[in-house]
């Protein structure tokens, strides 16, 4: 997903306090694109390679337990290949007491997900379109989400925006930490520095009121 936001310091007319305000101007997203999709494709690739070894007559994809092991290793492989160009996938007792070990390169990962990379910039384009702004007025594109650690994703986005990417946030924790901070702000049990967020409404809203019969017609 992507969001176009403005950040500014605004003085409250009542309290006269100056607080940071973040306003969402536009959003874009692709529900089927992300780190999970890359991990699933790696899992399927590992399963395919294991079956090709023909160490057992059992198709590894028919075993939920084996698929879970492959999925976990695919996640580790994805993370390591974001920093290294080659790594060994290793799973002990994958199925029927058979161990599995396979060298996988970053080049192979990029090949497996070749059709995904062009889609990486679509949410950004949608966010800009919904905000009625162009890249010329965007000061910085900041990455968040674990999937943005993948080098090919960064290269694809950088080729479009023609500027350095902002990597000052923890890609894995930033969204969660923001939600925790907002929850603390809403809670009476915590006192945190005021931070105003003006979100965008993506879909039309409809509100209906039911009234009790009789005098007063109290609103439920």
JSON list of C-alpha atoms in Angstrom, two decimals:
[
{"chain": "A", "resi": 1, "resn": "UNK", "atom": "CA", "xyz": [0.00, 0.00, 0.00]},
{"chain": "A", "resi": 2, "resn": "UNK", "atom": "CA", "xyz": [1.01, 3.64, -0.40]},
{"chain": "A", "resi": 3, "resn": "UNK", "atom": "CA", "xyz": [-0.19, 6.90, 1.07]},
{"chain": "A", "resi": 4, "resn": "UNK", "atom": "CA", "xyz": [0.46, 10.51, 0.16]},
{"chain": "A", "resi": 5, "resn": "UNK", "atom": "CA", "xyz": [0.55, 12.57, 3.35]},
{"chain": "A", "resi": 6, "resn": "UNK", "atom": "CA", "xyz": [1.30, 16.13, 4.36]},
{"chain": "A", "resi": 7, "resn": "UNK", "atom": "CA", "xyz": [3.17, 16.93, 7.58]},
{"chain": "A", "resi": 8, "resn": "UNK", "atom": "CA", "xyz": [3.03, 20.34, 9.21]},
{"chain": "A", "resi": 9, "resn": "UNK", "atom": "CA", "xyz": [2.99, 22.09, 12.57]},
{"chain": "A", "resi": 10, "resn": "UNK", "atom": "CA", "xyz": [-0.39, 23.66, 13.33]},
{"chain": "A", "resi": 11, "resn": "UNK", "atom": "CA", "xyz": [-1.39, 25.96, 16.19]},
{"chain": "A", "resi": 12, "resn": "UNK", "atom": "CA", "xyz": [-4.62, 24.96, 17.94]},
{"chain": "A", "resi": 13, "resn": "UNK", "atom": "CA", "xyz": [-7.01, 27.92, 17.99]},
{"chain": "A", "resi": 14, "resn": "UNK", "atom": "CA", "xyz": [-8.36, 27.04, 21.44]},
{"chain": "A", "resi": 15, "resn": "UNK", "atom": "CA", "xyz": [-5.33, 25.82, 23.39]},
{"chain": "A", "resi": 16, "resn": "UNK", "atom": "CA", "xyz": [-2.79, 27.85, 21.36]},
{"chain": "A", "resi": 17, "resn": "UNK", "atom": "CA", "xyz": [-0.57, 24.76, 21.39]},
{"chain": "A", "resi": 18, "resn": "UNK", "atom": "CA", "xyz": [1.47, 23.89, 18.33]},
{"chain": "A", "resi": 19, "resn": "UNK", "atom": "CA", "xyz": [1.12, 20.23, 17.38]},
{"chain": "A", "resi": 20, "resn": "UNK", "atom": "CA", "xyz": [2.34, 18.15, 14.43]},
{"chain": "A", "resi": 21, "resn": "UNK", "atom": "CA", "xyz": [-0.47, 17.25, 12.03]},
{"chain": "A", "resi": 22, "resn": "UNK", "atom": "CA", "xyz": [-0.33, 14.44, 9.47]},
{"chain": "A", "resi": 23, "resn": "UNK", "atom": "CA", "xyz": [-3.08, 14.50, 6.87]},
{"chain": "A", "resi": 24, "resn": "UNK", "atom": "CA", "xyz": [-3.67, 11.66, 4.42]},
{"chain": "A", "resi": 25, "resn": "UNK", "atom": "CA", "xyz": [-4.18, 13.15, 0.96]},
{"chain": "A", "resi": 26, "resn": "UNK", "atom": "CA", "xyz": [-4.36, 9.98, -1.12]},
{"chain": "A", "resi": 27, "resn": "UNK", "atom": "CA", "xyz": [-4.00, 6.22, -0.91]},
{"chain": "A", "resi": 28, "resn": "UNK", "atom": "CA", "xyz": [-3.34, 3.27, -3.18]},
{"chain": "A", "resi": 29, "resn": "UNK", "atom": "CA", "xyz": [-3.04, -0.46, -2.57]},
{"chain": "A", "resi": 30, "resn": "UNK", "atom": "CA", "xyz": [-2.77, -3.92, -4.10]},
{"chain": "A", "resi": 31, "resn": "UNK", "atom": "CA", "xyz": [-4.31, -6.61, -1.90]},
{"chain": "A", "resi": 32, "resn": "UNK", "atom": "CA", "xyz": [-2.39, -9.45, -3.55]},
{"chain": "A", "resi": 33, "resn": "UNK", "atom": "CA", "xyz": [1.06, -7.87, -3.57]},
{"chain": "A", "resi": 34, "resn": "UNK", "atom": "CA", "xyz": [3.54, -7.98, -0.72]},
{"chain": "A", "resi": 35, "resn": "UNK", "atom": "CA", "xyz": [6.07, -10.01, 1.20]},
{"chain": "A", "resi": 36, "resn": "UNK", "atom": "CA", "xyz": [3.55, -12.82, 1.71]},
{"chain": "A", "resi": 37, "resn": "UNK", "atom": "CA", "xyz": [3.18, -13.36, -2.03]},
{"chain": "A", "resi": 38, "resn": "UNK", "atom": "CA", "xyz": [6.97, -13.54, -2.45]},
{"chain": "A", "resi": 39, "resn": "UNK", "atom": "CA", "xyz": [7.18, -16.03, 0.42]},
{"chain": "A", "resi": 40, "resn": "UNK", "atom": "CA", "xyz": [4.44, -18.21, -1.05]},
{"chain": "A", "resi": 41, "resn": "UNK", "atom": "CA", "xyz": [6.20, -18.33, -4.40]},
{"chain": "A", "resi": 42, "resn": "UNK", "atom": "CA", "xyz": [9.46, -19.29, -2.73]},
{"chain": "A", "resi": 43, "resn": "UNK", "atom": "CA", "xyz": [7.63, -22.02, -0.82]},
{"chain": "A", "resi": 44, "resn": "UNK", "atom": "CA", "xyz": [6.17, -23.41, -4.05]},
{"chain": "A", "resi": 45, "resn": "UNK", "atom": "CA", "xyz": [9.59, -23.28, -5.71]},
{"chain": "A", "resi": 46, "resn": "UNK", "atom": "CA", "xyz": [11.19, -25.21, -2.86]},
{"chain": "A", "resi": 47, "resn": "UNK", "atom": "CA", "xyz": [8.39, -27.80, -3.03]},
{"chain": "A", "resi": 48, "resn": "UNK", "atom": "CA", "xyz": [8.88, -28.16, -6.77]},
{"chain": "A", "resi": 49, "resn": "UNK", "atom": "CA", "xyz": [12.63, -28.65, -6.39]},
{"chain": "A", "resi": 50, "resn": "UNK", "atom": "CA", "xyz": [12.18, -31.21, -3.61]},
{"chain": "A", "resi": 51, "resn": "UNK", "atom": "CA", "xyz": [9.72, -33.22, -5.70]},
{"chain": "A", "resi": 52, "resn": "UNK", "atom": "CA", "xyz": [12.16, -33.12, -8.62]},
{"chain": "A", "resi": 53, "resn": "UNK", "atom": "CA", "xyz": [14.75, -34.93, -6.49]},
{"chain": "A", "resi": 54, "resn": "UNK", "atom": "CA", "xyz": [12.37, -37.93, -6.33]},
{"chain": "A", "resi": 55, "resn": "UNK", "atom": "CA", "xyz": [13.61, -39.02, -2.90]},
{"chain": "A", "resi": 56, "resn": "UNK", "atom": "CA", "xyz": [10.10, -40.18, -2.08]},
{"chain": "A", "resi": 57, "resn": "UNK", "atom": "CA", "xyz": [6.98, -41.10, -4.01]},
{"chain": "A", "resi": 58, "resn": "UNK", "atom": "CA", "xyz": [4.94, -38.76, -1.82]},
{"chain": "A", "resi": 59, "resn": "UNK", "atom": "CA", "xyz": [4.19, -35.34, -3.27]},
{"chain": "A", "resi": 60, "resn": "UNK", "atom": "CA", "xyz": [5.41, -32.89, -0.63]},
{"chain": "A", "resi": 61, "resn": "UNK", "atom": "CA", "xyz": [2.53, -30.50, -1.42]},
{"chain": "A", "resi": 62, "resn": "UNK", "atom": "CA", "xyz": [0.04, -33.07, -0.10]},
{"chain": "A", "resi": 63, "resn": "UNK", "atom": "CA", "xyz": [1.46, -32.79, 3.41]},
{"chain": "A", "resi": 64, "resn": "UNK", "atom": "CA", "xyz": [0.25, -29.73, 5.38]},
{"chain": "A", "resi": 65, "resn": "UNK", "atom": "CA", "xyz": [3.05, -30.25, 7.91]},
{"chain": "A", "resi": 66, "resn": "UNK", "atom": "CA", "xyz": [5.71, -30.29, 5.18]},
{"chain": "A", "resi": 67, "resn": "UNK", "atom": "CA", "xyz": [4.18, -27.23, 3.51]},
{"chain": "A", "resi": 68, "resn": "UNK", "atom": "CA", "xyz": [4.30, -25.37, 6.83]},
{"chain": "A", "resi": 69, "resn": "UNK", "atom": "CA", "xyz": [8.02, -26.17, 7.13]},
{"chain": "A", "resi": 70, "resn": "UNK", "atom": "CA", "xyz": [8.61, -25.03, 3.56]},
{"chain": "A", "resi": 71, "resn": "UNK", "atom": "CA", "xyz": [6.69, -21.81, 4.20]},
{"chain": "A", "resi": 72, "resn": "UNK", "atom": "CA", "xyz": [8.75, -21.03, 7.30]},
{"chain": "A", "resi": 73, "resn": "UNK", "atom": "CA", "xyz": [12.01, -21.67, 5.47]},
{"chain": "A", "resi": 74, "resn": "UNK", "atom": "CA", "xyz": [10.81, -19.57, 2.52]},
{"chain": "A", "resi": 75, "resn": "UNK", "atom": "CA", "xyz": [10.34, -16.65, 4.89]},
{"chain": "A", "resi": 76, "resn": "UNK", "atom": "CA", "xyz": [13.86, -17.01, 6.24]},
{"chain": "A", "resi": 77, "resn": "UNK", "atom": "CA", "xyz": [15.20, -17.36, 2.71]},
{"chain": "A", "resi": 78, "resn": "UNK", "atom": "CA", "xyz": [13.41, -14.19, 1.58]},
{"chain": "A", "resi": 79, "resn": "UNK", "atom": "CA", "xyz": [14.89, -12.19, 4.46]},
{"chain": "A", "resi": 80, "resn": "UNK", "atom": "CA", "xyz": [18.43, -13.48, 3.97]},
{"chain": "A", "resi": 81, "resn": "UNK", "atom": "CA", "xyz": [18.39, -12.98, 0.18]},
{"chain": "A", "resi": 82, "resn": "UNK", "atom": "CA", "xyz": [17.47, -9.34, 0.75]},
{"chain": "A", "resi": 83, "resn": "UNK", "atom": "CA", "xyz": [20.98, -8.88, 2.15]},
{"chain": "A", "resi": 84, "resn": "UNK", "atom": "CA", "xyz": [22.90, -11.68, 0.41]},
{"chain": "A", "resi": 85, "resn": "UNK", "atom": "CA", "xyz": [23.06, -12.87, -3.18]},
{"chain": "A", "resi": 86, "resn": "UNK", "atom": "CA", "xyz": [22.99, -16.60, -2.37]},
{"chain": "A", "resi": 87, "resn": "UNK", "atom": "CA", "xyz": [21.88, -18.80, 0.50]},
{"chain": "A", "resi": 88, "resn": "UNK", "atom": "CA", "xyz": [21.10, -22.43, 1.30]},
{"chain": "A", "resi": 89, "resn": "UNK", "atom": "CA", "xyz": [17.55, -23.44, 2.18]},
{"chain": "A", "resi": 90, "resn": "UNK", "atom": "CA", "xyz": [17.77, -26.20, 4.79]},
{"chain": "A", "resi": 91, "resn": "UNK", "atom": "CA", "xyz": [14.98, -28.23, 6.37]},
{"chain": "A", "resi": 92, "resn": "UNK", "atom": "CA", "xyz": [15.53, -31.24, 8.60]},
{"chain": "A", "resi": 93, "resn": "UNK", "atom": "CA", "xyz": [13.02, -34.08, 8.32]},
{"chain": "A", "resi": 94, "resn": "UNK", "atom": "CA", "xyz": [10.90, -32.32, 5.74]},
{"chain": "A", "resi": 95, "resn": "UNK", "atom": "CA", "xyz": [8.87, -35.45, 5.05]},
{"chain": "A", "resi": 96, "resn": "UNK", "atom": "CA", "xyz": [9.36, -39.16, 5.75]},
{"chain": "A", "resi": 97, "resn": "UNK", "atom": "CA", "xyz": [12.60, -38.43, 7.67]},
{"chain": "A", "resi": 98, "resn": "UNK", "atom": "CA", "xyz": [14.16, -36.88, 4.56]},
{"chain": "A", "resi": 99, "resn": "UNK", "atom": "CA", "xyz": [16.28, -33.74, 4.95]},
{"chain": "A", "resi": 100, "resn": "UNK", "atom": "CA", "xyz": [16.23, -31.06, 2.27]},
{"chain": "A", "resi": 101, "resn": "UNK", "atom": "CA", "xyz": [18.99, -28.65, 1.29]},
{"chain": "A", "resi": 102, "resn": "UNK", "atom": "CA", "xyz": [19.00, -26.39, -1.76]},
{"chain": "A", "resi": 103, "resn": "UNK", "atom": "CA", "xyz": [21.11, -23.40, -2.86]},
{"chain": "A", "resi": 104, "resn": "UNK", "atom": "CA", "xyz": [18.96, -20.44, -3.91]},
{"chain": "A", "resi": 105, "resn": "UNK", "atom": "CA", "xyz": [20.23, -17.19, -5.42]},
{"chain": "A", "resi": 106, "resn": "UNK", "atom": "CA", "xyz": [18.71, -13.73, -5.33]},
{"chain": "A", "resi": 107, "resn": "UNK", "atom": "CA", "xyz": [18.62, -13.90, -9.12]},
{"chain": "A", "resi": 108, "resn": "UNK", "atom": "CA", "xyz": [16.39, -16.99, -8.87]},
{"chain": "A", "resi": 109, "resn": "UNK", "atom": "CA", "xyz": [14.10, -15.22, -6.41]},
{"chain": "A", "resi": 110, "resn": "UNK", "atom": "CA", "xyz": [13.75, -12.29, -8.79]},
{"chain": "A", "resi": 111, "resn": "UNK", "atom": "CA", "xyz": [13.01, -14.68, -11.65]},
{"chain": "A", "resi": 112, "resn": "UNK", "atom": "CA", "xyz": [10.30, -16.49, -9.66]},
{"chain": "A", "resi": 113, "resn": "UNK", "atom": "CA", "xyz": [8.58, -13.18, -8.91]},
{"chain": "A", "resi": 114, "resn": "UNK", "atom": "CA", "xyz": [9.28, -11.49, -12.25]},
{"chain": "A", "resi": 115, "resn": "UNK", "atom": "CA", "xyz": [5.64, -10.50, -12.83]},
{"chain": "A", "resi": 116, "resn": "UNK", "atom": "CA", "xyz": [5.36, -8.90, -9.37]},
{"chain": "A", "resi": 117, "resn": "UNK", "atom": "CA", "xyz": [8.01, -6.20, -9.73]},
{"chain": "A", "resi": 118, "resn": "UNK", "atom": "CA", "xyz": [6.14, -3.96, -12.22]},
{"chain": "A", "resi": 119, "resn": "UNK", "atom": "CA", "xyz": [3.19, -3.96, -9.81]},
{"chain": "A", "resi": 120, "resn": "UNK", "atom": "CA", "xyz": [5.30, -2.49, -7.00]},
{"chain": "A", "resi": 121, "resn": "UNK", "atom": "CA", "xyz": [4.76, 1.08, -8.22]},
{"chain": "A", "resi": 122, "resn": "UNK", "atom": "CA", "xyz": [1.02, 0.80, -8.89]},
{"chain": "A", "resi": 123, "resn": "UNK", "atom": "CA", "xyz": [-0.07, 1.70, -5.31]},
{"chain": "A", "resi": 124, "resn": "UNK", "atom": "CA", "xyz": [2.18, 4.78, -5.48]},
{"chain": "A", "resi": 125, "resn": "UNK", "atom": "CA", "xyz": [0.63, 5.83, -8.78]},
{"chain": "A", "resi": 126, "resn": "UNK", "atom": "CA", "xyz": [-2.88, 5.30, -7.38]},
{"chain": "A", "resi": 127, "resn": "UNK", "atom": "CA", "xyz": [-2.07, 7.32, -4.26]},
{"chain": "A", "resi": 128, "resn": "UNK", "atom": "CA", "xyz": [-0.79, 10.21, -6.35]},
{"chain": "A", "resi": 129, "resn": "UNK", "atom": "CA", "xyz": [-3.84, 10.07, -8.62]},
{"chain": "A", "resi": 130, "resn": "UNK", "atom": "CA", "xyz": [-6.29, 10.12, -5.69]},
{"chain": "A", "resi": 131, "resn": "UNK", "atom": "CA", "xyz": [-4.44, 13.05, -4.09]},
{"chain": "A", "resi": 132, "resn": "UNK", "atom": "CA", "xyz": [-4.38, 14.97, -7.41]},
{"chain": "A", "resi": 133, "resn": "UNK", "atom": "CA", "xyz": [-0.67, 15.59, -6.94]},
{"chain": "A", "resi": 134, "resn": "UNK", "atom": "CA", "xyz": [2.42, 14.77, -8.97]},
{"chain": "A", "resi": 135, "resn": "UNK", "atom": "CA", "xyz": [5.81, 13.41, -7.97]},
{"chain": "A", "resi": 136, "resn": "UNK", "atom": "CA", "xyz": [7.30, 16.88, -8.46]},
{"chain": "A", "resi": 137, "resn": "UNK", "atom": "CA", "xyz": [5.77, 18.11, -5.19]},
{"chain": "A", "resi": 138, "resn": "UNK", "atom": "CA", "xyz": [6.66, 15.02, -3.13]},
{"chain": "A", "resi": 139, "resn": "UNK", "atom": "CA", "xyz": [9.60, 15.75, -0.83]},
{"chain": "A", "resi": 140, "resn": "UNK", "atom": "CA", "xyz": [10.42, 12.15, 0.04]},
{"chain": "A", "resi": 141, "resn": "UNK", "atom": "CA", "xyz": [9.21, 8.60, -0.54]},
{"chain": "A", "resi": 142, "resn": "UNK", "atom": "CA", "xyz": [9.58, 6.70, 2.74]},
{"chain": "A", "resi": 143, "resn": "UNK", "atom": "CA", "xyz": [9.56, 2.90, 2.77]},
{"chain": "A", "resi": 144, "resn": "UNK", "atom": "CA", "xyz": [7.67, 0.83, 5.32]},
{"chain": "A", "resi": 145, "resn": "UNK", "atom": "CA", "xyz": [6.63, -2.80, 5.45]},
{"chain": "A", "resi": 146, "resn": "UNK", "atom": "CA", "xyz": [9.00, -5.77, 5.44]},
{"chain": "A", "resi": 147, "resn": "UNK", "atom": "CA", "xyz": [8.46, -6.40, 1.74]},
{"chain": "A", "resi": 148, "resn": "UNK", "atom": "CA", "xyz": [10.22, -3.14, 0.87]},
{"chain": "A", "resi": 149, "resn": "UNK", "atom": "CA", "xyz": [13.52, -4.62, 2.09]},
{"chain": "A", "resi": 150, "resn": "UNK", "atom": "CA", "xyz": [13.69, -6.70, -1.11]},
{"chain": "A", "resi": 151, "resn": "UNK", "atom": "CA", "xyz": [16.33, -5.01, -3.33]},
{"chain": "A", "resi": 152, "resn": "UNK", "atom": "CA", "xyz": [14.34, -5.46, -6.55]},
{"chain": "A", "resi": 153, "resn": "UNK", "atom": "CA", "xyz": [11.35, -3.68, -5.01]},
{"chain": "A", "resi": 154, "resn": "UNK", "atom": "CA", "xyz": [13.55, -0.74, -4.05]},
{"chain": "A", "resi": 155, "resn": "UNK", "atom": "CA", "xyz": [15.15, -0.63, -7.50]},
{"chain": "A", "resi": 156, "resn": "UNK", "atom": "CA", "xyz": [11.75, -0.62, -9.21]},
{"chain": "A", "resi": 157, "resn": "UNK", "atom": "CA", "xyz": [10.39, 2.22, -7.08]},
{"chain": "A", "resi": 158, "resn": "UNK", "atom": "CA", "xyz": [13.59, 4.25, -7.35]},
{"chain": "A", "resi": 159, "resn": "UNK", "atom": "CA", "xyz": [13.53, 3.98, -11.15]},
{"chain": "A", "resi": 160, "resn": "UNK", "atom": "CA", "xyz": [10.09, 5.62, -11.16]},
{"chain": "A", "resi": 161, "resn": "UNK", "atom": "CA", "xyz": [10.53, 8.37, -8.57]},
{"chain": "A", "resi": 162, "resn": "UNK", "atom": "CA", "xyz": [14.05, 9.36, -9.71]},
{"chain": "A", "resi": 163, "resn": "UNK", "atom": "CA", "xyz": [15.21, 10.15, -6.15]},
{"chain": "A", "resi": 164, "resn": "UNK", "atom": "CA", "xyz": [16.74, 8.44, -3.15]},
{"chain": "A", "resi": 165, "resn": "UNK", "atom": "CA", "xyz": [14.37, 6.37, -1.02]},
{"chain": "A", "resi": 166, "resn": "UNK", "atom": "CA", "xyz": [13.72, 7.27, 2.60]},
{"chain": "A", "resi": 167, "resn": "UNK", "atom": "CA", "xyz": [14.88, 4.40, 4.81]},
{"chain": "A", "resi": 168, "resn": "UNK", "atom": "CA", "xyz": [14.83, 6.14, 8.18]},
{"chain": "A", "resi": 169, "resn": "UNK", "atom": "CA", "xyz": [11.90, 4.06, 9.50]},
{"chain": "A", "resi": 170, "resn": "UNK", "atom": "CA", "xyz": [12.05, 0.49, 10.77]},
{"chain": "A", "resi": 171, "resn": "UNK", "atom": "CA", "xyz": [10.27, -1.20, 7.87]},
{"chain": "A", "resi": 172, "resn": "UNK", "atom": "CA", "xyz": [8.95, -4.05, 10.03]},
{"chain": "A", "resi": 173, "resn": "UNK", "atom": "CA", "xyz": [7.82, -2.07, 13.07]},
{"chain": "A", "resi": 174, "resn": "UNK", "atom": "CA", "xyz": [6.81, 1.41, 11.90]},
{"chain": "A", "resi": 175, "resn": "UNK", "atom": "CA", "xyz": [3.11, 0.71, 11.22]},
{"chain": "A", "resi": 176, "resn": "UNK", "atom": "CA", "xyz": [2.73, -1.19, 14.50]},
{"chain": "A", "resi": 177, "resn": "UNK", "atom": "CA", "xyz": [4.52, 1.46, 16.53]},
{"chain": "A", "resi": 178, "resn": "UNK", "atom": "CA", "xyz": [2.31, 4.14, 14.99]},
{"chain": "A", "resi": 179, "resn": "UNK", "atom": "CA", "xyz": [-0.81, 2.21, 15.97]},
{"chain": "A", "resi": 180, "resn": "UNK", "atom": "CA", "xyz": [0.51, 1.73, 19.52]},
{"chain": "A", "resi": 181, "resn": "UNK", "atom": "CA", "xyz": [1.28, 5.45, 19.81]},
{"chain": "A", "resi": 182, "resn": "UNK", "atom": "CA", "xyz": [-2.22, 6.35, 18.62]},
{"chain": "A", "resi": 183, "resn": "UNK", "atom": "CA", "xyz": [-3.77, 3.88, 21.08]},
{"chain": "A", "resi": 184, "resn": "UNK", "atom": "CA", "xyz": [-1.76, 5.44, 23.91]},
{"chain": "A", "resi": 185, "resn": "UNK", "atom": "CA", "xyz": [-2.95, 8.88, 22.81]},
{"chain": "A", "resi": 186, "resn": "UNK", "atom": "CA", "xyz": [-6.59, 7.77, 22.93]},
{"chain": "A", "resi": 187, "resn": "UNK", "atom": "CA", "xyz": [-6.19, 6.04, 26.29]},
{"chain": "A", "resi": 188, "resn": "UNK", "atom": "CA", "xyz": [-6.72, 7.91, 29.55]},
{"chain": "A", "resi": 189, "resn": "UNK", "atom": "CA", "xyz": [-3.98, 5.84, 31.18]},
{"chain": "A", "resi": 190, "resn": "UNK", "atom": "CA", "xyz": [-1.13, 7.31, 29.14]},
{"chain": "A", "resi": 191, "resn": "UNK", "atom": "CA", "xyz": [0.09, 10.80, 28.40]},
{"chain": "A", "resi": 192, "resn": "UNK", "atom": "CA", "xyz": [1.98, 11.23, 25.16]},
{"chain": "A", "resi": 193, "resn": "UNK", "atom": "CA", "xyz": [2.90, 14.19, 23.00]},
{"chain": "A", "resi": 194, "resn": "UNK", "atom": "CA", "xyz": [-0.08, 15.28, 20.91]},
{"chain": "A", "resi": 195, "resn": "UNK", "atom": "CA", "xyz": [0.08, 14.06, 17.34]},
{"chain": "A", "resi": 196, "resn": "UNK", "atom": "CA", "xyz": [-2.93, 14.78, 15.12]},
{"chain": "A", "resi": 197, "resn": "UNK", "atom": "CA", "xyz": [-3.76, 12.39, 12.29]},
{"chain": "A", "resi": 198, "resn": "UNK", "atom": "CA", "xyz": [-6.37, 13.30, 9.70]},
{"chain": "A", "resi": 199, "resn": "UNK", "atom": "CA", "xyz": [-7.18, 10.10, 7.85]},
{"chain": "A", "resi": 200, "resn": "UNK", "atom": "CA", "xyz": [-8.78, 9.72, 4.44]},
{"chain": "A", "resi": 201, "resn": "UNK", "atom": "CA", "xyz": [-12.19, 8.15, 3.84]},
{"chain": "A", "resi": 202, "resn": "UNK", "atom": "CA", "xyz": [-11.76, 5.59, 1.07]},
{"chain": "A", "resi": 203, "resn": "UNK", "atom": "CA", "xyz": [-15.37, 4.52, 0.71]},
{"chain": "A", "resi": 204, "resn": "UNK", "atom": "CA", "xyz": [-18.69, 6.35, 0.98]},
{"chain": "A", "resi": 205, "resn": "UNK", "atom": "CA", "xyz": [-20.34, 6.24, 4.40]},
{"chain": "A", "resi": 206, "resn": "UNK", "atom": "CA", "xyz": [-24.04, 5.95, 5.17]},
{"chain": "A", "resi": 207, "resn": "UNK", "atom": "CA", "xyz": [-25.45, 6.66, 8.62]},
{"chain": "A", "resi": 208, "resn": "UNK", "atom": "CA", "xyz": [-29.04, 5.86, 9.57]},
{"chain": "A", "resi": 209, "resn": "UNK", "atom": "CA", "xyz": [-30.86, 6.76, 12.81]},
{"chain": "A", "resi": 210, "resn": "UNK", "atom": "CA", "xyz": [-33.72, 4.85, 14.37]},
{"chain": "A", "resi": 211, "resn": "UNK", "atom": "CA", "xyz": [-36.11, 6.79, 16.58]},
{"chain": "A", "resi": 212, "resn": "UNK", "atom": "CA", "xyz": [-38.29, 5.43, 19.38]},
{"chain": "A", "resi": 213, "resn": "UNK", "atom": "CA", "xyz": [-42.01, 6.00, 18.85]},
{"chain": "A", "resi": 214, "resn": "UNK", "atom": "CA", "xyz": [-43.73, 8.45, 21.14]},
{"chain": "A", "resi": 215, "resn": "UNK", "atom": "CA", "xyz": [-43.01, 11.86, 22.57]},
{"chain": "A", "resi": 216, "resn": "UNK", "atom": "CA", "xyz": [-39.45, 13.04, 22.45]},
{"chain": "A", "resi": 217, "resn": "UNK", "atom": "CA", "xyz": [-38.44, 10.64, 19.68]},
{"chain": "A", "resi": 218, "resn": "UNK", "atom": "CA", "xyz": [-35.14, 9.82, 21.34]},
{"chain": "A", "resi": 219, "resn": "UNK", "atom": "CA", "xyz": [-32.32, 8.92, 18.99]},
{"chain": "A", "resi": 220, "resn": "UNK", "atom": "CA", "xyz": [-30.77, 5.48, 19.46]}
]
